[in-house]
Coordinates of C-alpha atoms in Angstrom, one line a residue:
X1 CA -110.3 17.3 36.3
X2 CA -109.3 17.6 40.2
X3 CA -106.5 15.5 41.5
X4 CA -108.8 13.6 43.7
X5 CA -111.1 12.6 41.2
X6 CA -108.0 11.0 38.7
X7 CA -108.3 7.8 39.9
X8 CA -105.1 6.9 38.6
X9 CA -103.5 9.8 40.9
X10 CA -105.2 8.7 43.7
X11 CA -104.1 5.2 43.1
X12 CA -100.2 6.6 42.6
X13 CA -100.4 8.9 45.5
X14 CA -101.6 5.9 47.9
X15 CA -98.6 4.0 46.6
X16 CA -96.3 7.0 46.7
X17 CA -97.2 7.8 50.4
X18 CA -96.4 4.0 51.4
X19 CA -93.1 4.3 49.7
X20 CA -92.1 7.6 50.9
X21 CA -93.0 6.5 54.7
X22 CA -90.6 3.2 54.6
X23 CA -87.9 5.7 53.3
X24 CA -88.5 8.4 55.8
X25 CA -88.6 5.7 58.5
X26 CA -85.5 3.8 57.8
X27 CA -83.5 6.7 56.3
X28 CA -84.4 8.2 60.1
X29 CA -83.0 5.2 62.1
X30 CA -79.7 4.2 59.6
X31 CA -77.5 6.3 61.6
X32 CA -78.6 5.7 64.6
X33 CA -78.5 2.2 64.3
X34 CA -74.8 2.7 62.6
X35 CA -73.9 4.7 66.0
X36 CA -75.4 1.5 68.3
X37 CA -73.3 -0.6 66.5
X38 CA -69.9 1.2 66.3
X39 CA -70.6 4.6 69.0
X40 CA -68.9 6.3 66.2
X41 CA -70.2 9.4 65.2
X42 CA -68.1 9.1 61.9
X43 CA -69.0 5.9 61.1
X44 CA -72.4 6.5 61.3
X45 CA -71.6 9.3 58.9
X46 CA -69.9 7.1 56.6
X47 CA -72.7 4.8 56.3
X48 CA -75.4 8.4 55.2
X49 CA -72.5 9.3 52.9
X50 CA -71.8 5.8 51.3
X51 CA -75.6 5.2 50.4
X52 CA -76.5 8.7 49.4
X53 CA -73.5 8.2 47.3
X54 CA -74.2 5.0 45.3
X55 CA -77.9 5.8 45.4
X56 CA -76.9 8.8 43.3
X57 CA -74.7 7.2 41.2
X58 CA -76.9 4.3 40.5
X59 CA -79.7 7.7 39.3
X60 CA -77.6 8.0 36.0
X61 CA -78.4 4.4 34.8
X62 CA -81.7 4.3 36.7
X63 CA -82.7 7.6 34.4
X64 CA -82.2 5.9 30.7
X65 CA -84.1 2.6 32.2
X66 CA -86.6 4.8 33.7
X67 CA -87.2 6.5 30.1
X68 CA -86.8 3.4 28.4
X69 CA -89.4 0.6 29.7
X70 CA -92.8 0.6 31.4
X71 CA -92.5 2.6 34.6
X72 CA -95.3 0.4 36.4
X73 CA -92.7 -2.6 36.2
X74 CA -89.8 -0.1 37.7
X75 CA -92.3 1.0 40.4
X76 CA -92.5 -2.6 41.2
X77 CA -89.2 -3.7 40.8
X78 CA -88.3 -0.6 43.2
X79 CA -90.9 -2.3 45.8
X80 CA -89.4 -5.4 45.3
X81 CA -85.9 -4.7 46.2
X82 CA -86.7 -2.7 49.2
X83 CA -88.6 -5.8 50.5
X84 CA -85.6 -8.0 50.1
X85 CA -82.9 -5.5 50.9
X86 CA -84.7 -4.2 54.2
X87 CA -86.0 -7.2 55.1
X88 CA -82.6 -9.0 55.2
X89 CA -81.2 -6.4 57.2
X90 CA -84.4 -6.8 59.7
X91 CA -83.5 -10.7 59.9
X92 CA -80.3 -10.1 60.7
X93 CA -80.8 -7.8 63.3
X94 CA -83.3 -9.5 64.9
X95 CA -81.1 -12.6 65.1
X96 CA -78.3 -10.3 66.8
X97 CA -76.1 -11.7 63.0
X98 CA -75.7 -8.0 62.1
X99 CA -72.3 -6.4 61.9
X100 CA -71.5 -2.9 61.2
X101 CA -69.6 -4.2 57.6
X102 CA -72.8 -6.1 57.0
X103 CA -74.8 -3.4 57.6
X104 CA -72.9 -1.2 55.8
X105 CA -73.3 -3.9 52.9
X106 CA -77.1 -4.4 52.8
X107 CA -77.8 -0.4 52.8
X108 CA -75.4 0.2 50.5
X109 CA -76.7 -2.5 48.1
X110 CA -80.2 -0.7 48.7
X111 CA -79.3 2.5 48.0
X112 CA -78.0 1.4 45.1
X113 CA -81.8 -0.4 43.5
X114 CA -83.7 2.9 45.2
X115 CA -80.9 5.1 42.9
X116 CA -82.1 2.7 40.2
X117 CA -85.3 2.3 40.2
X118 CA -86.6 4.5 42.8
X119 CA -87.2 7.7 40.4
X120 CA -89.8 5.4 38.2
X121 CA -92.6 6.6 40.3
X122 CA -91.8 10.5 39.9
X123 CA -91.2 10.5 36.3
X124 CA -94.7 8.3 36.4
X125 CA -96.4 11.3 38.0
X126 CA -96.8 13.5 34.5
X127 CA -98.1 10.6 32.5
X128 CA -100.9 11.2 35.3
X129 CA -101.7 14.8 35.4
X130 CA -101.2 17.5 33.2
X131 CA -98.9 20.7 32.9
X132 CA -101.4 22.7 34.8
X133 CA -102.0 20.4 37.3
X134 CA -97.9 19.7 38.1
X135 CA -97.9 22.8 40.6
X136 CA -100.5 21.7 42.5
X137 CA -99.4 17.7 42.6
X138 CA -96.3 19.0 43.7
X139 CA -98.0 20.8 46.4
X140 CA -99.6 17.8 47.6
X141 CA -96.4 16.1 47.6
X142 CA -94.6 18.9 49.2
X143 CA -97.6 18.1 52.2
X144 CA -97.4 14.8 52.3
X145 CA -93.6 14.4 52.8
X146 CA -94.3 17.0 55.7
X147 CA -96.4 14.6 57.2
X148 CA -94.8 11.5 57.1
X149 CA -91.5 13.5 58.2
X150 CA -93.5 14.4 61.2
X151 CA -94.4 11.0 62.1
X152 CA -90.8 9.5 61.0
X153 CA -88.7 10.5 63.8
X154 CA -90.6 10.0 66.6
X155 CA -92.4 6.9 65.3
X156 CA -88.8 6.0 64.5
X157 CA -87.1 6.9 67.5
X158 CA -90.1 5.4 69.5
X159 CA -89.5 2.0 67.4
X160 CA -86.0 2.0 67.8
X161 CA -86.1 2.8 72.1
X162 CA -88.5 -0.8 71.9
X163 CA -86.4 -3.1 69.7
X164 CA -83.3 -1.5 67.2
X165 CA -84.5 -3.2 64.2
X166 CA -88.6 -2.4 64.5
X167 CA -88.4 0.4 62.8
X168 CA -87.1 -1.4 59.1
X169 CA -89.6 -4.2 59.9
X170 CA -92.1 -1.3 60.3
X171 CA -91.1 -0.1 56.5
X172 CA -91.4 -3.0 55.1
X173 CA -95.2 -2.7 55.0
X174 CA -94.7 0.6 53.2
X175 CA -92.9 -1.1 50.2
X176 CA -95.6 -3.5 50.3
X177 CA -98.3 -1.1 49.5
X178 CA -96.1 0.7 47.4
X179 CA -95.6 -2.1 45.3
X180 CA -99.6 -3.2 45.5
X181 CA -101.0 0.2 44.6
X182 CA -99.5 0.1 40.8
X183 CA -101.7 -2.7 40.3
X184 CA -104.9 0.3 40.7
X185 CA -103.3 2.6 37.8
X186 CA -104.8 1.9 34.0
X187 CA -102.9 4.7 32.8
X188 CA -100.4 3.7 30.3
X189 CA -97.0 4.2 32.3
X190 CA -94.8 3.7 29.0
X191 CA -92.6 5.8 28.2
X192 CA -93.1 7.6 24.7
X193 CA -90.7 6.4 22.3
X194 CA -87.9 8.5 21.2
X195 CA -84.4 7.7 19.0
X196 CA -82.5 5.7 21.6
X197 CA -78.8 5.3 21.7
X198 CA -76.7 3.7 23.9
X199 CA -76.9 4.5 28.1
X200 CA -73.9 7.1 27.5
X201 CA -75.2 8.7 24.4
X202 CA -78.9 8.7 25.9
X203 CA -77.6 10.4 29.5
X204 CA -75.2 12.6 27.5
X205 CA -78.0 14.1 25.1
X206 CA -80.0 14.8 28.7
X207 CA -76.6 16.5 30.0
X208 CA -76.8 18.8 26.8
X209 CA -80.0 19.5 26.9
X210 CA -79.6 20.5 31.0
X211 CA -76.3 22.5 29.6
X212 CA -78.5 24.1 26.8
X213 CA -80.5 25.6 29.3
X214 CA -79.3 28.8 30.9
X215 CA -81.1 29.3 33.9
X216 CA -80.6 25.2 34.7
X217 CA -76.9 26.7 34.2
X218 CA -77.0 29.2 37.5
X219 CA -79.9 27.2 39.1
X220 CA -77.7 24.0 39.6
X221 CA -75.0 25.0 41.4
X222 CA -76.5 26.9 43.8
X223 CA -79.3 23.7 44.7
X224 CA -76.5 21.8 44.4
X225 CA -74.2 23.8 47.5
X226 CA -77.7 24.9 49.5
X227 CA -78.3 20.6 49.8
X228 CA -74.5 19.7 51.2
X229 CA -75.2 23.0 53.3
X230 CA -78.1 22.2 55.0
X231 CA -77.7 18.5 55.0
X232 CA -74.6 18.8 56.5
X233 CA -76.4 21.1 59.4
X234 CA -79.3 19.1 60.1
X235 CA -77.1 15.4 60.3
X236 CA -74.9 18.0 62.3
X237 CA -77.7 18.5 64.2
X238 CA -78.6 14.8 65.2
X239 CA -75.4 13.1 65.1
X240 CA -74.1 16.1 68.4
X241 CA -77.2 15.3 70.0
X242 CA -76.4 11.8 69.5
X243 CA -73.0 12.0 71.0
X244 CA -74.7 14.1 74.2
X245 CA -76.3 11.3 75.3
X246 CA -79.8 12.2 73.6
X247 CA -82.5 9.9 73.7
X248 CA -83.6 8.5 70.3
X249 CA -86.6 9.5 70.8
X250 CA -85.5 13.3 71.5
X251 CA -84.0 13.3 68.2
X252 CA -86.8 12.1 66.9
X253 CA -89.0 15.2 68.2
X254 CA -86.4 17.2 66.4
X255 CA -87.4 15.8 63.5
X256 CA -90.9 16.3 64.2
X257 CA -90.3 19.7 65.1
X258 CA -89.0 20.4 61.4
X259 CA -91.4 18.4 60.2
X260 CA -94.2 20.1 61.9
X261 CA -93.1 23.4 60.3
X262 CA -92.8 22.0 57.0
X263 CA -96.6 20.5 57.0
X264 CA -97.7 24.4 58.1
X265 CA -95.6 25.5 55.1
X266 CA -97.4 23.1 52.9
X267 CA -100.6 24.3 54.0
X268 CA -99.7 28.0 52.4
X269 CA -97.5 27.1 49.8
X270 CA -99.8 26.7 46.8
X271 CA -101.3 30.8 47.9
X272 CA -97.9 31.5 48.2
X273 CA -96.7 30.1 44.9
X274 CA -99.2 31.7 43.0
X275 CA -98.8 35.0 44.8
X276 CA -94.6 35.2 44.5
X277 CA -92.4 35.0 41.9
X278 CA -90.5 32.3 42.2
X279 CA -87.2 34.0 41.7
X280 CA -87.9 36.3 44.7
X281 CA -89.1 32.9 46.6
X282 CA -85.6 31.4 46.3
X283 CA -84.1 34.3 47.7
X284 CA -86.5 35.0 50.6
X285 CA -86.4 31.0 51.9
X286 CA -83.1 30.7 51.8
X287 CA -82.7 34.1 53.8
X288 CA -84.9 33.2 56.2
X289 CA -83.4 29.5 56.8
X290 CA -80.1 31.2 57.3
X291 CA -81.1 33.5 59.9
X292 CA -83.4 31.4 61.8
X293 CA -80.1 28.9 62.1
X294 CA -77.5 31.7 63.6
X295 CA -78.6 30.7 67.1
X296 CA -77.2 27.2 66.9
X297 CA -73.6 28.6 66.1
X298 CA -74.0 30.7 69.7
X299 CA -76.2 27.8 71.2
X300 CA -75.8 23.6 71.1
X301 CA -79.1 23.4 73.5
X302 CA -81.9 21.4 72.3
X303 CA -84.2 23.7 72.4
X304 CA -82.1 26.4 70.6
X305 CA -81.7 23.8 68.1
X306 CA -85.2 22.6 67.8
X307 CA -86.8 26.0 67.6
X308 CA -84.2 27.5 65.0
X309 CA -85.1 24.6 62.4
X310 CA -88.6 24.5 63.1
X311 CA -88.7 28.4 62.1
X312 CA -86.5 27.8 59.3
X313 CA -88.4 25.5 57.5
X314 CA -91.5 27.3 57.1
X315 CA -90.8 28.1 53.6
X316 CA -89.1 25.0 52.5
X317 CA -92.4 23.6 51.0
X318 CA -93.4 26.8 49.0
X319 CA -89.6 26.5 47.9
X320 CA -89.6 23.6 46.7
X321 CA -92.9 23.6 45.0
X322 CA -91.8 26.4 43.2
X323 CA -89.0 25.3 41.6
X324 CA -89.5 21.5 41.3
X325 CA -92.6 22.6 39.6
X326 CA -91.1 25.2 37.2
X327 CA -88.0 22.9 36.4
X328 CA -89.9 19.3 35.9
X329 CA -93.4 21.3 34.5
X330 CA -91.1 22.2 31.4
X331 CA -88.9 18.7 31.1
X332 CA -90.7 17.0 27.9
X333 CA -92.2 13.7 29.7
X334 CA -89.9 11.7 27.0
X335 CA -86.9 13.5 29.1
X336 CA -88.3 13.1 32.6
X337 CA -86.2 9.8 34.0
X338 CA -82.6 10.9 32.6
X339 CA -82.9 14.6 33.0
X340 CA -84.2 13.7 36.7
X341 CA -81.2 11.3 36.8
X342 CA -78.5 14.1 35.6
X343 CA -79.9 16.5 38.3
X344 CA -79.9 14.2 40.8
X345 CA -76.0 13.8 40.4
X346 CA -75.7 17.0 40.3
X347 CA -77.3 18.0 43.5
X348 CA -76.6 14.6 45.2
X349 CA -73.5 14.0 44.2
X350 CA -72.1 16.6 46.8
X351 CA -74.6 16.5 49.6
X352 CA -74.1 12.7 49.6
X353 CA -70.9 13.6 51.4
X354 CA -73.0 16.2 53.8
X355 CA -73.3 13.1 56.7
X356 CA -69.1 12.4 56.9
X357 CA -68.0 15.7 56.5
X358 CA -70.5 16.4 59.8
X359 CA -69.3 13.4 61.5
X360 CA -65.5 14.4 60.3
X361 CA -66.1 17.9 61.6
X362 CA -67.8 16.8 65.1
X363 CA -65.5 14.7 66.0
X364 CA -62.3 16.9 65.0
X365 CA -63.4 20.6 65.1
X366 CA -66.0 20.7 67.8
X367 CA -69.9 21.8 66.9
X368 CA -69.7 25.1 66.9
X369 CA -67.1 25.1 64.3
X370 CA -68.7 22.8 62.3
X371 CA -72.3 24.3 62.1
X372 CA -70.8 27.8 61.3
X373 CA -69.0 26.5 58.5
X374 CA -72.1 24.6 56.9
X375 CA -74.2 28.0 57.9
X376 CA -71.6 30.5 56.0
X377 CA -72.1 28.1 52.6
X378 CA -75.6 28.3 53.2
X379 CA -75.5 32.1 53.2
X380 CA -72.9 32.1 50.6
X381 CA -75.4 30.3 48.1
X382 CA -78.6 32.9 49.1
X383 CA -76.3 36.3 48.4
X384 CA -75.2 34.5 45.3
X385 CA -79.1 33.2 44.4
X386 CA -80.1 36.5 45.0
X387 CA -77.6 38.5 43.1
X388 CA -78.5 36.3 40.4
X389 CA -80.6 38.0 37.5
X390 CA -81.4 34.6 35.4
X391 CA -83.1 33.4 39.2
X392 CA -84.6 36.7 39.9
X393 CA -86.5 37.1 36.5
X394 CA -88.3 33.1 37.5
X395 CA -91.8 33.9 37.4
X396 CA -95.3 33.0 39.2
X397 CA -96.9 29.7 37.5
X398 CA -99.0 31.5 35.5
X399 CA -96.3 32.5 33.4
X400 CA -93.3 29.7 33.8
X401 CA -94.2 29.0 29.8
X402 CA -92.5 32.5 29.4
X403 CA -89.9 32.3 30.9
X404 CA -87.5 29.0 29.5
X405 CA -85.4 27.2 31.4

C-alpha cells in the first residue's frame, strides 16, 4: 500500500509536520531572542547548549517510557507540554516579565519534556509502515523538514522584526495540531511487550545491543563529531552575522538559503538512494559539504556565507535518508524508543555543546579561527568515514538485510 493511501500515515505525517514547524520556528528565534535580551553572543550560546543538553539527556529516560506505554499518549503528552512551556514563555514576553534567567528556565524545562517525550512520534512511525516502506517515509520526512526549514527562518525572522515573542505564539498552533492529529490514527501505537527491567537495566540492554553491533561501532563516532562539526559552523554562521549588525530577517534568508538546497536534495534523494551505496554516500556528502564551506574561512561576507551552505547541503537529504533508514529499518520496533534514546546521547551529547563553543570561539578567537577549526573536524570525520571499510561496504536498500548493522 502507498504512503498516501495509509490513512494512519497521513494522519501521523499531518501531526508530524505541525510539530516539526513549532520546533523549527522557535528553535530559529531562541538565540536571537537570548542575544535581544543580553547582546551576548555567548549567552545566546549558552542557552542552544543548555537545552540541546538536557533535551538529550532527558532522551535516555524518554527512550524506556517511549518503549514501555502507548505512544499515542506520549505524542500527546509531548503536545501538551510544548503548549504550556512555550506558551508561558509567550505570556511573559508579551507582558515585557521576561528575563534572560527566566528565559533560560522555561526553554530549558522544555527541552527537557521534548527530550522526553518528543521521540514518541518517531518510534510511532514503524508501527505505521513497513520495512520496505521506511526508506521512502524517511524520504518524505527528509522533504518535509526541508520545507518547513525554508519557511522557518524567514517566517521567523519576519515574526521576530514585528513583535520578539510572535514567533513562539506562532508555534503554538503547531503543537496544537500536533497534539489533535493522534486522535485520526486507529493503528495500535502500543509498544509490543518485551521482559522489562528496571530504566538502567532496560537502557543498558539497548547500549549492548548498539555495542554488539559493529558497524553502529565506527558509524557513531563519526555522526557523532560530523553533528558538533557542522552545528558548531552553521550557529557560527548566525551568531557572527548577529554580532555584524544583521537583520533578523537576513539571517533568516540564510536559513532559507540552506533550506532551499535541502528541499532540492529531497527531491533526488530517493533516485539517489536507490542508485548509491550508501557507504560511498557518506563519504561523497560529507566531501562535498567540506569543500563547498572552505570559502567562509577566506570570506565572512553574507553572500560567501549563504552560497557555500546552500551548495553544501545538496546532499544532506540523500545522507540522511540513507542512513537513518539503514540504521532504524533494522532496530526491532520493540527496540525503537531506547535504542533511538542511546543514539541520541551519543550524537547529541557533544553537538549539544556546538552553540557555546561557537559563541566561546567568536567572541575570543575571532570568525575566521573559529570556522576553520569546526571545518578541519568536519574534514577529519570524512577522511576517517571514508577510510573506513565497515562504512564503505553499507549497501543500496535493496540489500541493507545483508549487510547487519
Amino acid at each position: 500500500m502507498g504512503l498516501l493511501r495509509n490513512r494512519d500515515y497521513r494522519w501521523w505525517f499531518a501531526g508530524d509536520t505541525a510539530g516539526a514547524s513549532a520546533v523549527a520556528l522557535r528553535a530559529f528565534v531562541v538565540p536571537l531572542f537570548a542575544f535581544g535580551l543580553t547582546g551576548s553572543t555567548v549567552l545566546a550560546g549558552v542557552v542552544g547548549t543548555l537545552t540541546q543538553a538536557l533535551g538529550t539527556l532527558a532522551a535516555i529516560p524518554g527512550g524506556v517510557v517511549i518503549d514501555r506505554h502507548d505512544r499515542r499518549r506520549l505524542m500527546r503528552l509531548y503536545a501538551a507540554s510544548g503548549l504550556v512551556i512555550w506558551g508561558t514563555i509567550t505570556i511573559l514576553a508579551a507582558t515585557r516579565h521576561l528575563t534572560y534567567p527566566v528565559f533560560v528556565l522555561l526553554a530549558g524545562l522544555g527541552a527537557l519534556l521534548a527530550g522526553f517525550f518528543g521521540l514518541a512520534t518517531d518510534a510511532a512511525l514503524r508501527s505505521l509502515v513497513s520495512t520496505t516502506e521506511y526508506p521512502r517515509a524517511a524520504a518524505a520526512n527528509q522533504g518535509r523538514d526541508a520545507a518547513v526549514s525554508l519557511a522557518s527562518g524567514p517566517v521567523g525572522g519576519f515574526l521576530y522584526g514585528l513583535v520578539s515573542w510572535l514567533p513562539f505564539a506562532t508555534a503554538l498552533v503547531g503543537y496544537a495540531i500536533a497534539g489533535l492529529a493522534t486522535f485520526g490514527i486507529r493503528a495500535d501505537l502500543r509498544p509490543p511487550a518485551y521482559d522489562q527491567r528496571s530504566i538502567v537495566g532496560d537502557i543498558a540492554s539497548a547500549g549492548r545491543w548498539i555495542w554488539g553491533k559493529p558497524r553502529l561501532r565506527h558509524l557513531l563516532p563519526m555522526i557523532m563529531v560530523v553533528n558538533f562539526a557542522v552545528g558548531g559552523i552553521f550557529v557560527g554562521f548566525q551568531l557572527w552575522l548577529l554580532s555584524q549588525g544583521f537583520a533578523p530577517l537576513q539571517i533568516g534568508w540564510l536559513s532559507a538559503a540552506e533550506a532551499s538546497a535541502l528541499l532540492l536534495g529531497s527531491l533526488i534523494a530517493g533516485a539517489v538512494v536507490r542508485r548509491i551505496p550508501t557507504g560511498a554516500l557518506v563519504a561523497v556528502t560529507l566531501g562535498l559539504l567540506s569543500l563547498a564551506l572552505v570559502p567562509t574561512v577566506a570570506s565572512g561576507r553574507y553572500g560567501v556565507i549563504l552560497t557555500s551552505a546552500a551548495v553544501g547541503s545538496l546532499l544532506i537529504p540523500s545522507l540522511n535518508t540513507g542512513l537513518l533508514g539503514y540504521l532504524f529499518g533494522l532496530v526491532p520496533p520493540e527496540l525503537q524508543g531506547r535504542v533511538q534514546s542511546v543514539i541520541t546521547v551519543a550524537v547529541g551529547g557533544l553537538a549539544a555543546l556546538a552553540p557555546l563553543t561557537a559563541g566561546w570561539a567568536l567572541q575570543a578567537l575571532g570568525y575566521r579561527t573559529t570556522i576553520s577549526t569546526f571545518l578541519a573536524l568536519l574534514m577529519a570525520a570524512t577522511l576517517a568515514a571514508a577510510a573506513s571499510r565497515p562504512i564503505r561496504e553499507i549497501p543500496r536498500p535493496d540489500a541493507w538485510d545483508t549487510c547487519p548493522l
